Amino acid sequence: QKEVEQDPGPLSVPEGAIVSLNCTYSNSAFQYFMWYRQYSRKGPELLMYTYSSGNKEDGRFTAQVDKSSKYISLFIRDSQPSDSATYLCAMRDDNYGQNFVFGPGTRLSVLP
Amino acid sequence: DTAVSQTPKYLVTQMGNDKSIKCEQNLGHDTMYWYKQDSKKFLKIMFSYNNKELIINETVPNRFSPKSPDKAHLNLHINSLELGDSAVYFCASSQVPGQGSHEQYFGPGTRLTVT
């Protein structure tokens, strides 16, 4: 089993739809959870960051972490064509310092 | 002002050659990283440096060697390039965890093609 798993997509939705992106992981030591957005031929950029379990909202984006299920989600409300990108989840633990582990990414297309 | 910059943006070279990719960050971060992103978009960490000391060295071939002349720079040297080295290489930086920041800032990537 890979350390972090993510459905690669592609996922196509109409403009205005609610998008749900998910990752599962196996390492119970992970404490910090991030979502990155990567546009084609660009570097990843941080969207959301959460610590431990719970929800965090930022504009149209909501991140959820369920540590008991080892499952994290990113919801995008009122999706826009400009949201079309690859979304990568990432996580790390407290003990291993700088080791960020990334999921393989989900490619999202929001159709106008 | 570019936070994390990489040069070159594109690199096309032949098998067996030696090449370097440079990275600089102006964020004052303590830790820098090199990642490899393959054709399936999987982003995998190769190295990280914290205050000029290597703290993670994943199972990458020893043909790859990171060099950090100072806290703001982390260069990647690749010897005897192979076809399988073709990928996009990203540099990133972050503050030391525990000092208020857990996010990484990525450079624009260097697209390496080995022919």
Coordinates of C-alpha atoms in Angstrom, one line a residue:
Chain A
Q1 CA 0.0 0.0 0.0
K2 CA 1.3 3.4 -0.9
E3 CA 1.7 5.9 1.9
V4 CA -0.7 8.4 0.4
E5 CA -3.3 7.5 -2.2
Q6 CA -5.4 9.8 -4.4
D7 CA -7.7 9.2 -7.3
P8 CA -5.8 10.6 -10.3
G9 CA -8.9 11.5 -12.3
P10 CA -9.3 13.3 -14.6
L11 CA -12.4 14.7 -12.9
S12 CA -14.6 16.9 -15.1
V13 CA -17.4 19.1 -13.7
P14 CA -19.6 21.9 -15.0
E15 CA -19.0 25.4 -13.8
G16 CA -20.7 26.1 -10.5
A17 CA -20.5 22.5 -9.3
I18 CA -19.3 21.5 -5.8
V19 CA -16.1 19.5 -6.2
S20 CA -14.9 16.9 -3.7
L21 CA -11.2 15.8 -3.8
N22 CA -9.9 13.1 -1.4
C23 CA -6.8 11.4 -0.1
T24 CA -6.3 8.4 2.1
Y25 CA -3.1 7.6 3.9
S26 CA -1.6 4.8 5.9
N27 CA 0.8 6.5 8.3
S28 CA -1.0 7.4 11.6
A29 CA 1.9 9.7 12.6
F30 CA 0.9 12.3 10.0
Q31 CA -0.2 15.4 11.8
Y32 CA -0.1 18.2 9.2
F33 CA -2.1 18.1 6.1
M34 CA -1.9 20.4 3.1
W35 CA -3.6 20.8 -0.3
Y36 CA -1.6 22.2 -3.2
R37 CA -2.8 23.3 -6.6
Q38 CA -0.6 22.9 -9.6
Y39 CA -1.4 24.5 -12.9
S40 CA 0.0 23.0 -16.1
R41 CA 3.8 23.6 -16.4
K42 CA 3.9 25.4 -13.1
G43 CA 5.1 24.6 -9.6
P44 CA 2.6 23.6 -6.9
E45 CA 1.2 26.4 -4.7
L46 CA -0.3 25.9 -1.2
L47 CA -4.1 26.2 -1.0
M48 CA -4.9 25.0 2.5
Y49 CA -3.2 23.7 5.5
T50 CA -4.7 22.0 8.6
Y51 CA -3.3 20.5 11.7
S52 CA -4.7 17.2 13.1
S53 CA -8.5 16.5 12.7
G54 CA -11.1 19.1 11.9
N55 CA -12.3 21.5 9.2
K56 CA -10.9 24.7 7.8
E57 CA -12.6 27.1 5.4
D58 CA -11.1 29.7 3.2
G59 CA -13.4 31.3 0.7
R60 CA -14.7 28.7 -1.7
F61 CA -12.4 26.1 -0.3
T62 CA -13.0 23.8 2.7
A63 CA -10.4 21.2 4.0
Q64 CA -11.5 18.3 6.2
V65 CA -9.3 15.9 8.1
D66 CA -10.6 12.7 9.7
K67 CA -7.6 11.1 11.4
S68 CA -9.6 8.2 12.7
S69 CA -10.3 7.1 9.1
K70 CA -7.0 8.4 7.7
Y71 CA -9.0 10.4 5.2
I72 CA -8.7 14.0 4.1
S73 CA -10.9 16.0 1.7
L74 CA -10.9 19.3 -0.2
F75 CA -14.2 20.8 -1.2
I76 CA -14.5 23.5 -3.8
R77 CA -17.8 25.4 -3.9
D78 CA -19.0 27.3 -7.0
S79 CA -16.2 25.9 -9.1
Q80 CA -14.8 28.1 -11.8
P81 CA -12.9 27.3 -15.0
S82 CA -9.9 28.9 -13.3
D83 CA -9.9 26.1 -10.8
S84 CA -8.9 23.6 -13.5
A85 CA -5.6 22.2 -12.3
T86 CA -4.1 19.2 -10.6
Y87 CA -4.7 19.1 -6.8
L88 CA -2.1 17.4 -4.7
C89 CA -2.6 16.5 -1.1
A90 CA 0.5 16.5 1.1
M91 CA 1.2 15.5 4.7
R92 CA 4.0 15.2 7.3
D93 CA 4.5 14.1 10.8
D94 CA 6.1 15.8 13.8
N95 CA 8.9 13.3 14.2
Y96 CA 10.4 13.2 10.8
G97 CA 11.0 16.9 10.5
Q98 CA 11.0 18.0 6.9
N99 CA 9.6 14.9 5.2
F100 CA 6.6 16.0 3.2
V101 CA 4.8 13.2 1.5
F102 CA 2.7 14.0 -1.5
G103 CA -0.2 12.2 -3.1
P104 CA -0.1 11.6 -6.9
G105 CA -2.6 14.4 -7.6
T106 CA -6.1 14.6 -9.0
R107 CA -6.5 16.4 -12.3
L108 CA -9.7 18.6 -12.3
S109 CA -11.4 20.3 -15.3
V110 CA -14.1 22.7 -14.7
L111 CA -16.1 23.2 -17.9
P112 CA -17.7 26.6 -18.7
Chain B
D1 CA 9.9 39.5 -6.6
T2 CA 10.4 35.8 -7.2
A3 CA 10.3 33.8 -4.0
V4 CA 11.9 30.6 -5.3
S5 CA 13.7 30.7 -8.6
Q6 CA 15.3 27.9 -10.7
T7 CA 17.6 27.9 -13.7
P8 CA 17.4 26.7 -16.3
K9 CA 13.7 26.3 -17.0
Y10 CA 14.3 23.8 -19.8
L11 CA 17.3 21.5 -20.2
V12 CA 17.8 19.1 -23.1
T13 CA 20.9 17.0 -23.0
Q14 CA 22.3 13.7 -24.1
M15 CA 22.8 10.5 -22.1
G16 CA 26.1 10.4 -20.2
N17 CA 26.4 14.1 -19.8
D18 CA 26.7 15.9 -16.5
K19 CA 24.4 18.9 -15.7
S20 CA 23.4 21.2 -12.9
I21 CA 20.2 22.9 -11.9
K22 CA 20.4 26.0 -9.7
C23 CA 17.9 27.1 -7.1
E24 CA 17.6 30.3 -5.0
Q25 CA 15.1 31.4 -2.4
N26 CA 14.7 34.9 -1.0
L27 CA 12.2 34.0 1.7
G28 CA 14.8 33.6 4.5
H29 CA 13.7 30.0 4.9
D30 CA 15.9 27.5 6.7
T31 CA 15.1 24.4 4.6
M32 CA 15.3 23.7 0.9
Y33 CA 14.2 20.7 -1.1
W34 CA 14.5 19.0 -4.4
Y35 CA 11.6 17.1 -5.8
K36 CA 11.2 15.0 -9.0
Q37 CA 7.9 14.9 -10.8
D38 CA 7.6 12.2 -13.3
S39 CA 5.3 11.9 -16.4
K40 CA 2.5 10.7 -14.2
K41 CA 2.7 13.9 -12.1
F42 CA 3.9 12.0 -9.0
L43 CA 5.9 14.4 -6.9
K44 CA 8.6 12.7 -4.9
I45 CA 11.1 14.2 -2.6
M46 CA 14.8 13.7 -3.4
F47 CA 16.7 15.8 -0.9
S48 CA 16.3 18.4 1.7
Y49 CA 18.8 20.7 3.4
N50 CA 18.5 22.5 6.7
N51 CA 21.1 25.0 7.5
K52 CA 23.5 23.5 5.0
E53 CA 23.1 20.0 6.4
L54 CA 21.5 17.2 4.5
I55 CA 18.7 15.9 6.6
I56 CA 16.8 13.7 4.1
N57 CA 18.3 11.6 1.4
E58 CA 15.7 9.4 -0.2
T59 CA 16.7 6.4 -2.2
V60 CA 18.0 8.3 -5.2
P61 CA 21.1 7.3 -7.3
N62 CA 24.3 8.7 -6.1
R63 CA 24.7 10.3 -9.5
F64 CA 22.5 13.0 -8.0
S65 CA 24.2 15.3 -5.5
P66 CA 22.8 18.4 -3.8
K67 CA 25.2 21.3 -3.1
S68 CA 24.3 24.1 -0.8
P69 CA 26.8 27.0 -0.8
D70 CA 24.6 29.0 1.7
K71 CA 21.1 28.9 3.2
A72 CA 19.5 30.6 0.2
H73 CA 20.8 28.3 -2.5
L74 CA 20.5 24.5 -3.1
N75 CA 21.9 23.3 -6.5
L76 CA 21.4 19.9 -7.9
H77 CA 24.2 18.2 -9.8
I78 CA 23.5 15.1 -11.9
N79 CA 26.3 13.0 -13.3
S80 CA 26.1 10.5 -16.2
L81 CA 22.5 11.4 -17.1
E82 CA 20.2 8.5 -18.1
L83 CA 17.0 8.4 -20.1
G84 CA 15.0 7.7 -16.9
D85 CA 16.2 11.0 -15.4
S86 CA 13.9 12.9 -17.8
A87 CA 11.3 14.6 -15.6
V88 CA 10.5 18.0 -14.1
Y89 CA 12.6 18.9 -11.1
F90 CA 11.2 21.3 -8.5
C91 CA 13.0 23.2 -5.9
A92 CA 11.1 24.2 -2.8
S93 CA 11.8 25.9 0.6
S94 CA 10.1 26.1 4.0
Q95 CA 10.7 27.4 7.4
V96 CA 11.8 24.8 10.0
P97 CA 8.6 23.1 11.3
G98 CA 7.7 24.4 14.7
Q99 CA 8.5 27.9 13.8
G100 CA 5.0 28.8 12.6
S101 CA 5.0 27.6 9.0
H102 CA 4.5 24.2 7.5
E103 CA 4.0 25.1 3.9
Q104 CA 6.5 24.8 1.2
Y105 CA 7.1 27.3 -1.6
F106 CA 7.9 25.8 -4.9
G107 CA 9.9 27.1 -7.8
P108 CA 8.7 27.0 -11.4
G109 CA 10.4 23.7 -12.2
T110 CA 13.1 22.6 -14.6
R111 CA 12.0 20.3 -17.4
L112 CA 14.9 17.9 -18.0
T113 CA 14.9 15.9 -21.2
V114 CA 17.6 13.3 -21.7
T115 CA 18.0 12.0 -25.3

